[in-house]
Structure formats: C-alpha cells, structure tokens
Coordinates of C-alpha atoms and ligand atoms in Angstrom, one line a residue:
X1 CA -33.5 -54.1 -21.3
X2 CA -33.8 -57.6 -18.5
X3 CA -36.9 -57.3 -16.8
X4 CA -35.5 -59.0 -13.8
X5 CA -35.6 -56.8 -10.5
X6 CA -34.1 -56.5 -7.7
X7 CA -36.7 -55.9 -4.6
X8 CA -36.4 -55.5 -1.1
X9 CA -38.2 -57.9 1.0
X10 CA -38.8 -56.5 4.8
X11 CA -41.4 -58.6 6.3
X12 CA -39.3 -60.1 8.7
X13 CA -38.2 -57.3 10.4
X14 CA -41.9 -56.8 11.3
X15 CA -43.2 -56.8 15.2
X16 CA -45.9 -59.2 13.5
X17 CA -42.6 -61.7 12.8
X18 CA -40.2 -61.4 15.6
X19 CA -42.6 -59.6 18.4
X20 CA -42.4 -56.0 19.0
X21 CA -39.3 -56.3 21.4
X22 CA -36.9 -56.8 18.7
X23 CA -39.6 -55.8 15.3
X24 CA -40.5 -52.6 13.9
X25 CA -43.9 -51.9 15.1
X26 CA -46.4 -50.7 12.3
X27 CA -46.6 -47.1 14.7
X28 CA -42.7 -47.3 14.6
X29 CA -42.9 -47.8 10.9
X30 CA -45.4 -44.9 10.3
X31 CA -42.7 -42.7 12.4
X32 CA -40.1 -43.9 10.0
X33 CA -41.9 -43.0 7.1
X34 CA -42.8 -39.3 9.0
X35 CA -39.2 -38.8 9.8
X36 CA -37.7 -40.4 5.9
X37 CA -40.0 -38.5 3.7
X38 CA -38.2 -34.8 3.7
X39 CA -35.2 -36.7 3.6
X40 CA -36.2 -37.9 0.6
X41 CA -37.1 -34.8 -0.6
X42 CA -33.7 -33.4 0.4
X43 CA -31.7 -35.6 -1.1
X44 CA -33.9 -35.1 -4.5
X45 CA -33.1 -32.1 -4.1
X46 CA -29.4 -32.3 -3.5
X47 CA -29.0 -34.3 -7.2
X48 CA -31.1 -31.4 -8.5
X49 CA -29.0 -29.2 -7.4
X50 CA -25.4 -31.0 -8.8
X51 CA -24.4 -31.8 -5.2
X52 CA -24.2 -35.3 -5.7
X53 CA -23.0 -36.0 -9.1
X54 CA -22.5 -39.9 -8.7
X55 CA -26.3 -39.9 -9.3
X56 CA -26.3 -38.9 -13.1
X57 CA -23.9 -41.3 -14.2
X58 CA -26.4 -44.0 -15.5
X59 CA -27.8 -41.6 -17.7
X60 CA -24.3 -40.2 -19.1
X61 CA -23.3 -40.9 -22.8
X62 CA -20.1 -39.9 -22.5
X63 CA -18.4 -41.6 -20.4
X64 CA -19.7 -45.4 -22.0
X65 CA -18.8 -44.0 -24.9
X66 CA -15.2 -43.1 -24.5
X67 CA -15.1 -47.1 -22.5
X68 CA -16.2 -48.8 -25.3
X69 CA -13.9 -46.9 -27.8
X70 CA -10.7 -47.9 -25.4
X71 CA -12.3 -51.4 -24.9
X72 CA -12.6 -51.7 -28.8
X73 CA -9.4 -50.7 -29.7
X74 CA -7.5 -53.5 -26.9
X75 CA -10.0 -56.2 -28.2
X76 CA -7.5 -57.9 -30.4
X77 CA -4.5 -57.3 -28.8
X78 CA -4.6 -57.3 -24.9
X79 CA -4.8 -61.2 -23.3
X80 CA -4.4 -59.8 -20.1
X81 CA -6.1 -57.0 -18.3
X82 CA -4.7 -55.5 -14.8
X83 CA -6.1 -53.0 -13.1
X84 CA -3.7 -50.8 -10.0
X85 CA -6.2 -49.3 -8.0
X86 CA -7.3 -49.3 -4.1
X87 CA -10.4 -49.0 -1.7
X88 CA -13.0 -47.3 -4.4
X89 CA -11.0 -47.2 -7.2
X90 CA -10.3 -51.2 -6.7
X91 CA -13.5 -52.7 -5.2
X92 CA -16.2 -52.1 -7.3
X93 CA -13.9 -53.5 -10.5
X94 CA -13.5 -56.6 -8.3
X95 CA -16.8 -56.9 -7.4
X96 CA -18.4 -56.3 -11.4
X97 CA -15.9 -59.0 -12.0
X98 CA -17.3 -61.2 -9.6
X99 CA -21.2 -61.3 -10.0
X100 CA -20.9 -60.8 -14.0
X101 CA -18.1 -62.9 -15.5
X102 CA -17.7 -67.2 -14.8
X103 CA -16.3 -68.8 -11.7
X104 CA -13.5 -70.2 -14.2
X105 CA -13.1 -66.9 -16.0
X106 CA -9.5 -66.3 -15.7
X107 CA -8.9 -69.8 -15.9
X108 CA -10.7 -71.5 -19.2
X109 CA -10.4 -69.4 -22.5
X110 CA -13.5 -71.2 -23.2
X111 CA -15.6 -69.5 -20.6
X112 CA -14.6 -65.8 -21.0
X113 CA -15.5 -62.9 -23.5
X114 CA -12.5 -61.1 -23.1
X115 CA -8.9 -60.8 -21.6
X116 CA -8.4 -62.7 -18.2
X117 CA -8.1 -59.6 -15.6
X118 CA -5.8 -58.9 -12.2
X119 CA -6.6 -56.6 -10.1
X120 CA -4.2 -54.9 -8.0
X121 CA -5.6 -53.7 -4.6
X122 CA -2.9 -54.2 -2.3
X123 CA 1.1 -53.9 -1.8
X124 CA 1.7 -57.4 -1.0
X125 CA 5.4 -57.7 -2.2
X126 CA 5.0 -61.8 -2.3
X127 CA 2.0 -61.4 -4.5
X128 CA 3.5 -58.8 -7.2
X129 CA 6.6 -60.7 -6.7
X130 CA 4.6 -63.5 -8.4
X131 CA 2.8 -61.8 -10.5
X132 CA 5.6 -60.1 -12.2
X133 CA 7.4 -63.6 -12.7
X134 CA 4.3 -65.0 -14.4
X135 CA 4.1 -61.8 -16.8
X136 CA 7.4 -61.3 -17.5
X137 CA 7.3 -63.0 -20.9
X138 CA 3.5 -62.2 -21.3
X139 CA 4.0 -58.2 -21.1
X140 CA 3.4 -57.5 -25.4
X141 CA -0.2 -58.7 -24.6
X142 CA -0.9 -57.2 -21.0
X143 CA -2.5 -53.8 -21.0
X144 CA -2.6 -52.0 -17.4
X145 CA -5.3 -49.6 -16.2
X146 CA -3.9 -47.3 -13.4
X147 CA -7.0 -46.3 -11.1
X148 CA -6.0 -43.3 -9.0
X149 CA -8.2 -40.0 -8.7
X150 CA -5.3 -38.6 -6.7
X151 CA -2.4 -40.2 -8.2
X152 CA -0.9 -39.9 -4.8
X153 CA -2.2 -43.0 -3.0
X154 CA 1.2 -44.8 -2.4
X155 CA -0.3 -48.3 -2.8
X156 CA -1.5 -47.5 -6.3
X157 CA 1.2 -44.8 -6.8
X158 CA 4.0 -47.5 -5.9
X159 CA 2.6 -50.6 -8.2
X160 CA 2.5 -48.0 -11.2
X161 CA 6.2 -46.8 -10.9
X162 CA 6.8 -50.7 -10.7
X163 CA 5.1 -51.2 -13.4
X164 CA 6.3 -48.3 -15.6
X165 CA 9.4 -48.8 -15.1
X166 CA 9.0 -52.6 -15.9
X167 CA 7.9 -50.9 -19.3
X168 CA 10.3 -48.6 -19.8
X169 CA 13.1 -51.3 -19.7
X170 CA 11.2 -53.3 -22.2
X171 CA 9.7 -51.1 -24.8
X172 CA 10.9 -47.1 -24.0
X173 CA 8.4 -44.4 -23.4
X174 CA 6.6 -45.3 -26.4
X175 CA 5.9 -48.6 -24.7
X176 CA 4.5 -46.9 -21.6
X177 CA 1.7 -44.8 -23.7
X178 CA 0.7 -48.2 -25.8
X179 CA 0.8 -50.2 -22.6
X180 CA -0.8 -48.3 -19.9
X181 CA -4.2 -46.4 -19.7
X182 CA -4.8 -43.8 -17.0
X183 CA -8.3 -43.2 -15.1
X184 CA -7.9 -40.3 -13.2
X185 CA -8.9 -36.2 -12.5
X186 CA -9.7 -35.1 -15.5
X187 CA -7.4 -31.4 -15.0
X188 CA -5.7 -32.3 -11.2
X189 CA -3.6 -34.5 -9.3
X190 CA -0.2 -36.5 -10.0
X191 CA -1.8 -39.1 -12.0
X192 CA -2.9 -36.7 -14.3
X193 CA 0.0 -34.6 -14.1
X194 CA 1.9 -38.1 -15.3
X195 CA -0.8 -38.8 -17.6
X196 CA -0.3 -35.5 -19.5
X197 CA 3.6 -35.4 -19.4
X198 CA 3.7 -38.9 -21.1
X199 CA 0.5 -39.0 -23.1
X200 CA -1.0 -41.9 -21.5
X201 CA -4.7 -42.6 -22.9
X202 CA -6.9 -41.5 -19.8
X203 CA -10.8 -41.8 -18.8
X204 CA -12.3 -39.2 -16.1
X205 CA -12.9 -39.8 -12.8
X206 CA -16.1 -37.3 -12.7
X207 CA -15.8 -34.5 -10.5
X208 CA -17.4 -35.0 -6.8
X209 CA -17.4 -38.4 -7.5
X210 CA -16.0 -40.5 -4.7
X211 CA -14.3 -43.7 -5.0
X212 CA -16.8 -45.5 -3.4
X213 CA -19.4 -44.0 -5.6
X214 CA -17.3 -44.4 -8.7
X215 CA -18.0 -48.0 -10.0
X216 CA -20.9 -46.9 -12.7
X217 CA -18.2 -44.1 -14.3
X218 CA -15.5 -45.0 -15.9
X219 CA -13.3 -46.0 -13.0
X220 CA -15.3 -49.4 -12.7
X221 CA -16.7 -49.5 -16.3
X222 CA -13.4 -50.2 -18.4
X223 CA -12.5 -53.4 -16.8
X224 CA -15.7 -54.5 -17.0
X225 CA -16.5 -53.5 -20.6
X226 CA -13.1 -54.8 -21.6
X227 CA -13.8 -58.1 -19.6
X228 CA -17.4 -58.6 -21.9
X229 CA -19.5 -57.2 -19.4
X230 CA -22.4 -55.8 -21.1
X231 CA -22.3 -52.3 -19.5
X232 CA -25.3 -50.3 -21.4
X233 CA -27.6 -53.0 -19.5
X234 CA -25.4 -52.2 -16.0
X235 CA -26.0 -48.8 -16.1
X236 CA -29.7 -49.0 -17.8
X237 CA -30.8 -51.1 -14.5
X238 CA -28.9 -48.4 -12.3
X239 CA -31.5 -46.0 -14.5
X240 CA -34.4 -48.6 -13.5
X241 CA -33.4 -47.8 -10.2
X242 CA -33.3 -44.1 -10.2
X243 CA -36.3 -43.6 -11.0
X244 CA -37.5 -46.3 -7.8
X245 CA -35.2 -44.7 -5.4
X246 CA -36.4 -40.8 -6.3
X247 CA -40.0 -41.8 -5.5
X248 CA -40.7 -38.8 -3.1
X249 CA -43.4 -41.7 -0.8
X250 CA -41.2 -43.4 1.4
X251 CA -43.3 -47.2 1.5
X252 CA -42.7 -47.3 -2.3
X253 CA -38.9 -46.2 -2.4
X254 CA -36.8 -49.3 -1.7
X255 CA -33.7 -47.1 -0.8
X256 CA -35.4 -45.1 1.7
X257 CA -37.4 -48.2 3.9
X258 CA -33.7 -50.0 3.9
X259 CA -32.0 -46.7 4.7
X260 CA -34.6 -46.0 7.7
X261 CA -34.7 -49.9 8.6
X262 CA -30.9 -49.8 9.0
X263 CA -31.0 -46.2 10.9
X264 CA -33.6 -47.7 13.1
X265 CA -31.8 -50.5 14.5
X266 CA -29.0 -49.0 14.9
X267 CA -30.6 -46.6 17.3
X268 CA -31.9 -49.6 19.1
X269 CA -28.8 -51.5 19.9
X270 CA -28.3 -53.5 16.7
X271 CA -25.2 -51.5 15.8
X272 CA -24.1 -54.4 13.4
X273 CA -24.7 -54.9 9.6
X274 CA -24.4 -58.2 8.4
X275 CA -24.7 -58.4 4.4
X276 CA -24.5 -62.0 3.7
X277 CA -25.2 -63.0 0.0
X278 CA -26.3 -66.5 -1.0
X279 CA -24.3 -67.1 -4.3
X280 CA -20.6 -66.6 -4.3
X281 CA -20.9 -64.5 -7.7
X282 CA -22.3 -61.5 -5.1
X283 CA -19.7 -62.3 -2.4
X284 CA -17.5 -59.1 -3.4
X285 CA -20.1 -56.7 -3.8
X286 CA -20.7 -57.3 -0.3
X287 CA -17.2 -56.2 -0.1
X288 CA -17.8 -53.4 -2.3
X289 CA -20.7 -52.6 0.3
X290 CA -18.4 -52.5 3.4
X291 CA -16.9 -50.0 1.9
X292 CA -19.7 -47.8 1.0
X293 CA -21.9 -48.0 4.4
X294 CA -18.0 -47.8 6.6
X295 CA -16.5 -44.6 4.9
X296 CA -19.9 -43.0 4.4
X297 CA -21.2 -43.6 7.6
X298 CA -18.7 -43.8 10.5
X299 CA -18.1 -40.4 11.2
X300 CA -17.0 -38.5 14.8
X301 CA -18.7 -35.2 13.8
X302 CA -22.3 -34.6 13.2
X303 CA -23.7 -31.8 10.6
X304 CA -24.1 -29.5 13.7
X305 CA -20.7 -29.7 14.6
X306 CA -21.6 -32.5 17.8
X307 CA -18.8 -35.1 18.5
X308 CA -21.0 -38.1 17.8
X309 CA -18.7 -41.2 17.2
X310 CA -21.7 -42.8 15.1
X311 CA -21.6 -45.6 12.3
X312 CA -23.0 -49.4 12.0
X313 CA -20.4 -51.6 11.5
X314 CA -20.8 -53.7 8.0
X315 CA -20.1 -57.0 8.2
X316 CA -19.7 -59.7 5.3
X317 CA -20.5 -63.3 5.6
X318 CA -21.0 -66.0 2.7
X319 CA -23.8 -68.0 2.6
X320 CA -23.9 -71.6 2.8
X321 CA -20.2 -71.0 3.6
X322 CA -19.9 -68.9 7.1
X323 CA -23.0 -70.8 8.4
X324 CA -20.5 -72.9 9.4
X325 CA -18.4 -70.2 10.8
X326 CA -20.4 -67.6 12.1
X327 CA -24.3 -68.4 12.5
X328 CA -23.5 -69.9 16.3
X329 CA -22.6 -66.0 17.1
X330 CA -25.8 -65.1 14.9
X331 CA -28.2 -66.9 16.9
X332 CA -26.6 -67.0 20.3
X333 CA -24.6 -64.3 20.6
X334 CA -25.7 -60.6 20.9
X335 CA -28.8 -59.6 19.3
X336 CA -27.1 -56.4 18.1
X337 CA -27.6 -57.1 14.1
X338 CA -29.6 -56.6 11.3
X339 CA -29.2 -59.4 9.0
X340 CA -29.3 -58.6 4.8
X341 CA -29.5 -62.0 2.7
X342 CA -29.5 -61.6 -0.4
X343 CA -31.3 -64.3 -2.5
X344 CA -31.4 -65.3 -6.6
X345 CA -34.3 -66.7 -8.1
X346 CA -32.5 -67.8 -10.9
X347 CA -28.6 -68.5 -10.9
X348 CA -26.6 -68.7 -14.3
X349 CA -25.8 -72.4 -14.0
X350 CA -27.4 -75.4 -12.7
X351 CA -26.8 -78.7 -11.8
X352 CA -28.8 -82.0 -10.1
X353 CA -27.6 -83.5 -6.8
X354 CA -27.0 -87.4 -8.2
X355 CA -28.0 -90.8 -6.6
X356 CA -26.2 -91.8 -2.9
X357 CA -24.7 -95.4 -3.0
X358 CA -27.0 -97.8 -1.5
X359 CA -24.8 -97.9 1.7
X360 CA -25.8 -94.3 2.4
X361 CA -29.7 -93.9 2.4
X362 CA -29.4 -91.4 5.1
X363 CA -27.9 -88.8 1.7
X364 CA -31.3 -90.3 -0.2
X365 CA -32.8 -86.8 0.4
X366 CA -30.3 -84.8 -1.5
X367 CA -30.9 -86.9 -5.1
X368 CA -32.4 -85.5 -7.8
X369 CA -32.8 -82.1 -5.9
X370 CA -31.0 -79.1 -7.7
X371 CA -28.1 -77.1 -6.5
X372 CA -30.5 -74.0 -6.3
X373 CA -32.7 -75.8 -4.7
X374 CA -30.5 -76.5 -2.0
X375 CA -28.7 -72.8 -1.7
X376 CA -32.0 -71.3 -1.3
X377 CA -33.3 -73.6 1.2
X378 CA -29.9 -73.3 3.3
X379 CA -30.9 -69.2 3.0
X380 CA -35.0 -69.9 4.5
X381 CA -33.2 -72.5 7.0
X382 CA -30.8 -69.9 8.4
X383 CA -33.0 -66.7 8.2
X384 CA -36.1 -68.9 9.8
X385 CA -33.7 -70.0 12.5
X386 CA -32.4 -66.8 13.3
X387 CA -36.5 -65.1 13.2
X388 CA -36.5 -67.7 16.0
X389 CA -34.5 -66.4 17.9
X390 CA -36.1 -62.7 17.0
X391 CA -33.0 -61.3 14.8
X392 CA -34.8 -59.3 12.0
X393 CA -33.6 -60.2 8.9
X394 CA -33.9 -58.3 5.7
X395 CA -34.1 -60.0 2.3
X396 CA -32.4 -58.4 -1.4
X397 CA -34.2 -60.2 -3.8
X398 CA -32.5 -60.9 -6.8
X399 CA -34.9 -62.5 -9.9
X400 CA -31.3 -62.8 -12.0
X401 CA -28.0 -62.1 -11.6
X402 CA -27.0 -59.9 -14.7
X403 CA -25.2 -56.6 -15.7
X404 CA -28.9 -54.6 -15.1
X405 CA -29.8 -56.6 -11.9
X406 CA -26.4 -55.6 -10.9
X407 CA -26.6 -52.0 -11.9
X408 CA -29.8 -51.9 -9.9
X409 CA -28.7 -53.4 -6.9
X410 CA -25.1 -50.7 -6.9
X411 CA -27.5 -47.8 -7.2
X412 CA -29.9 -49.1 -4.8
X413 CA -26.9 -49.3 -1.6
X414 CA -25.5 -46.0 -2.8
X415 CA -28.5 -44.1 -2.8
X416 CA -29.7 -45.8 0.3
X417 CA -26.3 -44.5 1.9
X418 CA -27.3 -41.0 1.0
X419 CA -30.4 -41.5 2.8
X420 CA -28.7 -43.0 5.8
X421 CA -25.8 -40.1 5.8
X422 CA -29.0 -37.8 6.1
X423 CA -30.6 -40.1 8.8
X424 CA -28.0 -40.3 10.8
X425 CA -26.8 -36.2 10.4
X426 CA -23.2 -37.1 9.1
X427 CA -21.4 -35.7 6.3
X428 CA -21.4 -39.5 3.8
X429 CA -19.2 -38.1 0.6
X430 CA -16.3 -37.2 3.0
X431 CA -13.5 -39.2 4.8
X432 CA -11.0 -37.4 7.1
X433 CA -10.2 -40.6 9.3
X434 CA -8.7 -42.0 5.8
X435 CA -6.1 -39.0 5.5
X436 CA -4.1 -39.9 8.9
X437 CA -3.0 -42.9 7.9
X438 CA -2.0 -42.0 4.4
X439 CA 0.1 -39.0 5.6
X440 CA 1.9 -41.3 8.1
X441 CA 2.3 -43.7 5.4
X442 CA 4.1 -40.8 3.9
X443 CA 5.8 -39.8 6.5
X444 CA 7.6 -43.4 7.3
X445 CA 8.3 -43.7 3.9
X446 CA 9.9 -40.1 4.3
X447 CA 8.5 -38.3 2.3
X448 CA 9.7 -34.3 2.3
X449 CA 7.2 -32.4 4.6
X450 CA 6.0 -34.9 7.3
X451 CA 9.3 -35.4 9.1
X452 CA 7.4 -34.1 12.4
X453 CA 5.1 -36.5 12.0
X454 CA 7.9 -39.5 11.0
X455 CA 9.0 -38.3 14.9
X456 CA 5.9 -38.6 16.8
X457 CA 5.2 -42.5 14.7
X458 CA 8.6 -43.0 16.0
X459 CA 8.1 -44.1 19.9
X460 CA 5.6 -47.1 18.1
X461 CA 7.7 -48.3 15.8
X462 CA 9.2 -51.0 17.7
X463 CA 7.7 -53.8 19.8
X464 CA 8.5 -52.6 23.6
X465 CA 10.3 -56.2 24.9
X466 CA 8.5 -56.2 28.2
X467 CA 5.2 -56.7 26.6
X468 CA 6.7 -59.1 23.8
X469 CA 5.5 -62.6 25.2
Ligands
PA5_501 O1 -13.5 -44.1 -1.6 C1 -12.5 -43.4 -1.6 O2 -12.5 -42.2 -1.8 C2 -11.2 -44.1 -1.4 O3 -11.3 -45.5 -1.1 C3 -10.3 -43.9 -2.6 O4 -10.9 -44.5 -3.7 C4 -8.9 -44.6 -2.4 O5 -8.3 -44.1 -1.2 C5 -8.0 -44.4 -3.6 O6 -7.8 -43.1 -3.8 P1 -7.3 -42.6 -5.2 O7 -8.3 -42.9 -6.3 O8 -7.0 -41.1 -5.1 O9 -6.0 -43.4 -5.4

C-alpha cells in the first residue's frame, strides 16, 4: 500500500495564532478533549455493536469482489459507462471520479483506463435530451448502472424507465438484462423488486448503510473500478484510517479533534463550514462533504426529544478559483466560519511557468516557478491573510492524491461526522426533512395516495400577480 497520508493540521485554530477571542485556548482544548473522549468511546462502541455498518466496509471481501467480477466482465465491451443515481447514491461516484481519474478523462482515449463515464444526478430534461441524442447510435457499447437503494426516488426512478424503455425498443428484454446493472436492497424496495422480475445483474447496497455513507460499498465502487480506479488501495487507506480514527485518546485521533474543532465553533458563533480544496481534482469531494456534514447534521430534534434547530452550514469554495469570488466576504464579512483547506504536497502533473516577453518584467516573478509552486503559495497567501484577520483556519494535508489518500480522507469526514452527530446530540444516519419533499414530489406528479397533499401544494403553485414585479 502508498505510504502517503492524509493529516490534519490545526495549529491555526490555536489562541497562540489568532488570540484567544477567536482561538481555541489550550484550557478550551483540554475541555474538548474531556468532553470528546467517551464520545469516542461510544461511538467504538456503536461499530462494535453493528450499529453503524458503513464502518466495516474497508475491510469487506465481498463486496470488491463481486465489483471487480462485473467490472471484468464489461472491460471489453462497454465504451461508455453511466451511472442514474442522486444525493448519496450520485456524489460520491462523481467525486471518486474527480480526484482519481485525468482532467481530460472523458475526453482523450489516451488518458483513460477505462470507459468514459456519465453520471446522472439530476432531471434536467435539456441535459438527457442531449445526452440521449449523442448515445443514440452509441447504445451496443453503453452499459448503465441504476443507483437507487429505494428504487423509488423519482429522479433516479424516472431516468431508468427512460432509459429502459430506450432499451426495450432497441434490443427487447434481453437487451435490458445485458445493458443495465442494478445497485440496490439486496431483499427490499422497487429497484429490487424490478431487478428480480427482469434479472438485471445487481450489487448490494449493505443494510444500514446510508447514501451518504455508501461510496466505499459497492454503490460508489463499480464506477470507479470500472473507470480504472484502483479500488483495493481506496479502501486499504479507508483501513489506514480506521485504525487512526478508533484511537480511544482524543489528541491522537484526527476525526475526533476535527469533529470537536468543528462542534466548538459552531457553539461560538462560527456557524459556517467552509471546505475549500486547493486542486480542482478534490473540488467534488467537497461536494460529496456538503452532503455528509448537511444531512447528518442539521437536524430540529435533539436525542432527548428538545426542538433544537442545530447544524453548521457546509460551504464549498475552490481554491485559487473563488479567491476571486468569495475571500472579500472571508476576510471582511462575518467572522462566523471555520475555514478547511485542503493542501497536496504532490499533484499528479506538473508544469513550469515560462519566460514573460521583455515588455512585461513586472510577470518576471512567475518564470521558471512551477504550477504547484504557485497553487500552494496562493493557499499560505489566503489562509495567512485570513489568520490576520483572526479566522481560524484548518488545514487537510494531503502528501498525494491517490485511490488510498482518497480512501483515507472519505473515512476520515465520515467518521468525524459520527463524532459530531454525537457532539452535537442529533440523530446523524437519519433524514426526515428529505421525505417532505419527495412525497410532494409525488404528490404533484399524482401519484395514488397523496392527493391530500397534491391539495394543500395547490394554493403555491402559481405566482400570485400582485407580487409578480
Ligand atoms: O443520503 C441519502 O440517504 C440520500 O441522499 C439518498 O442517497 C438519495 O435520496 C437517493 O436515495 P435512493 O438511493 O433510495 O434512490
């Protein structure tokens, strides 16, 4: 396995750094640790105790096993891979995508390992409109991976039957079960229930795993295995990480400082959690992360039953990108954020700034300097203006970005979510706020059963002309 790491750095959210109005004190830190350890122990002992199952998957044979046989036997004969799948069942494909595979991937055979990949996490009609044009004389060689633990979400539900039926026309049933690959339930749900009637090959979505826990099983490992991502190495530096994030002392356990860092602030007024990667490759797992820390987190009820209305807000940004958007708000706006960078040591490609024309000596500093070089300095120069200005700022230290620098950073957030969930008394594997707006979704698109609802959505569902300007 890649020695490279993935560390925390949390220095600068020190009272030494940015003075003890804004810093953690070391007395405040000491409380932290007092008030984190028996979380720590707790959640141990949740995993123990099969409560949270998401936390075995690194160490399951299984379900690689059954990915790489599927991946295997589309290695010849699939040129293009598309995944139908929203919120967890989407993001964490997307984002495996992103940090593992070329910038160019989809674009230069050259540059990729596998078949190029779509993924579906939307019901744009435009988009599918021209998605379905470009594929229509492409479909012998395009294999489709329907995400859906439920089978009933009606953005994923509704691209399927699009999509089957697309399949149908042009090859019969027989065409469906070559062409389409099902990971769902492994004994409930519609999916499955479609899944067994038409003998689709299916993976599992493991039992009490939620979406947003879901990318190391087989929900986010197909694409990627299919796409050439190495996942043994994903899932042996999720492993790394298990064992660093189960450390019952809290100063040595990555996932519990960020989880009590986080909790802290938030207590204090810095409500905001800004994730803001400095390489575009980790630009959607800072996606993948809003996710996480949002459903997890923001909750109305506490564990005791008290309306609470808690939850930092997770924020993406894109560095150097959005310091030209967003660090004017950073550094003069509210001081109601805590700031994650996160920083590589060593990117996957390179390349030297070149020579300015003699007419512009003023660009002479840039020559000869690398790419890197420059990325990370942009990353010091924001986070050192920002410490000036007393915003603590923590720092995810990437040494690479690979499959198992990856794996380690996934398991890191989600087990630092547990934590959190735990710190801040919520329930974090649930999501009732979700469920309103699916069942009026269903109930506007009238479905049998929610016709009372379809008549109290009614009285919004057109703009009120006195207050159309
Ligand atoms: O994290 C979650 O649980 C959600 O984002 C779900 O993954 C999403 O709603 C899709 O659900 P399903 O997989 O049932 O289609």
């Amino acid at each position: 396995m890649s020695q490279s790491k993935v560390n925390l750095y949390y220095k600068n959210v020190t009272a030494d750094v940015i003075g003890d109005e804004h810093g953690i004190t070391r007395a405040q830190f000491d409380e932290l640790a007092q008030k984190t350890e028996p979380i720590i122990a707790q959640v141990n002992r949740q995993r123990q105790a099969g409560r949270t199952p998401y936390r075995d998957l690194p160490h399951s044979r299984d379900y690689p096993a059954q990915v790489r046989e599927i991946a295997a036997e589309l290695k010849d004969k699939c040129e293009i891979f598309v995944v139908l799948g929203i919120g967890g069942s989407a993001l964490g494909n997307i984002a495996l995508q992103t940090a593992l595979n070329p910038y160019m991937y989809n674009i230069d055979p050259a540059q990729r390992k596998g078949p190029q990949l779509f993924v579906f996490d939307n019901v744009d009609p435009a988009q599918l409109t021209s998605f379905l044009d470009w594929i229509a004389d492409r479909l012998d060689t395009t294999y489709f991976n329907v995400v859906s633990k439920s089978g009933q979400t009606a953005e994923t539900a509704s691209q399927f039957l699009i999509i089957r039926q697309l399949l149908l026309e042009k090859y019969g049933p027989e065409g469906c079960r070559e062409h389409i690959i099902a990971t769902t339930d492994k004994k409930h749900g519609t999916m499955r229930k479609i899944t067994d009637a038409e003998s689709y090959r299916s993976l599992e979505v493991p039992d009490g795993v939620g979406g947003r826990f879901s990318v190391l099983s087989p929900v986010g490992l197909l694409s990627a295995a299919v796409c050439g991502i190495d996942i043994d190495s994903l899932l042996a530096g999720a492993a790394d990480m298990d064992e660093r994030v189960s450390r019952p002392e809290f100063k040595t356990n990555p996932a519990a400082v960020n989880a009590a860092i986080n909790w802290h602030y938030y207590r204090r007024d810095k409500k905001i959690s800004v994730m803001m990667p400095y390489a575009w490759a980790l630009k959607d797992l800072a996606d993948w992360y809003r996710q996480l820390w949002a459903e997890s987190l923001g909750k109305s009820t506490d564990l005791d039953g008290k309306t609470v209305f808690i939850g930092p807000t997770p924020v993406k940004a894109l560095g150097a990108t959005d310091q030209h958007s967003q660090v004017q708000l950073y550094r003069e706006g509210p001081n109601d954020k805590l700031f994650t960078f996160l920083q590589v040591k060593t990117f996957a490609g390179n390349v030297k700034i070149a020579t300015p024309p003699d007419c512009a000596p003023e660009l002479a500093y840039l020559a000869d300097k690398e790419m890197s070089f420059l990325l990370n300095s942009e990353k010091l120069a924001t986070e050192y203006a920002l410490l000036q200005d007393k915003r603590p700022c923590l720092t995810v230290a990437f040494d690479e970005i690979n499959a198992c620098t990856i794996g380690q950073f996934i398991y890191l957030f989600e087990v630092t979510t547990s934590i959190a969930g735990r710190l801040f008394n919520i329930n974090t594997y649930d999501q009732p706020a979700v469920e309103l707006g699916k069942k009026a979704t269903f109930a506007l698109m009238g479905r049998e059963g929610h016709e009372e609802m379809a008549e109290e959505i009614r009285p919004y569902s057109k703009f009120d002309a006195d207050f159309l300007v």
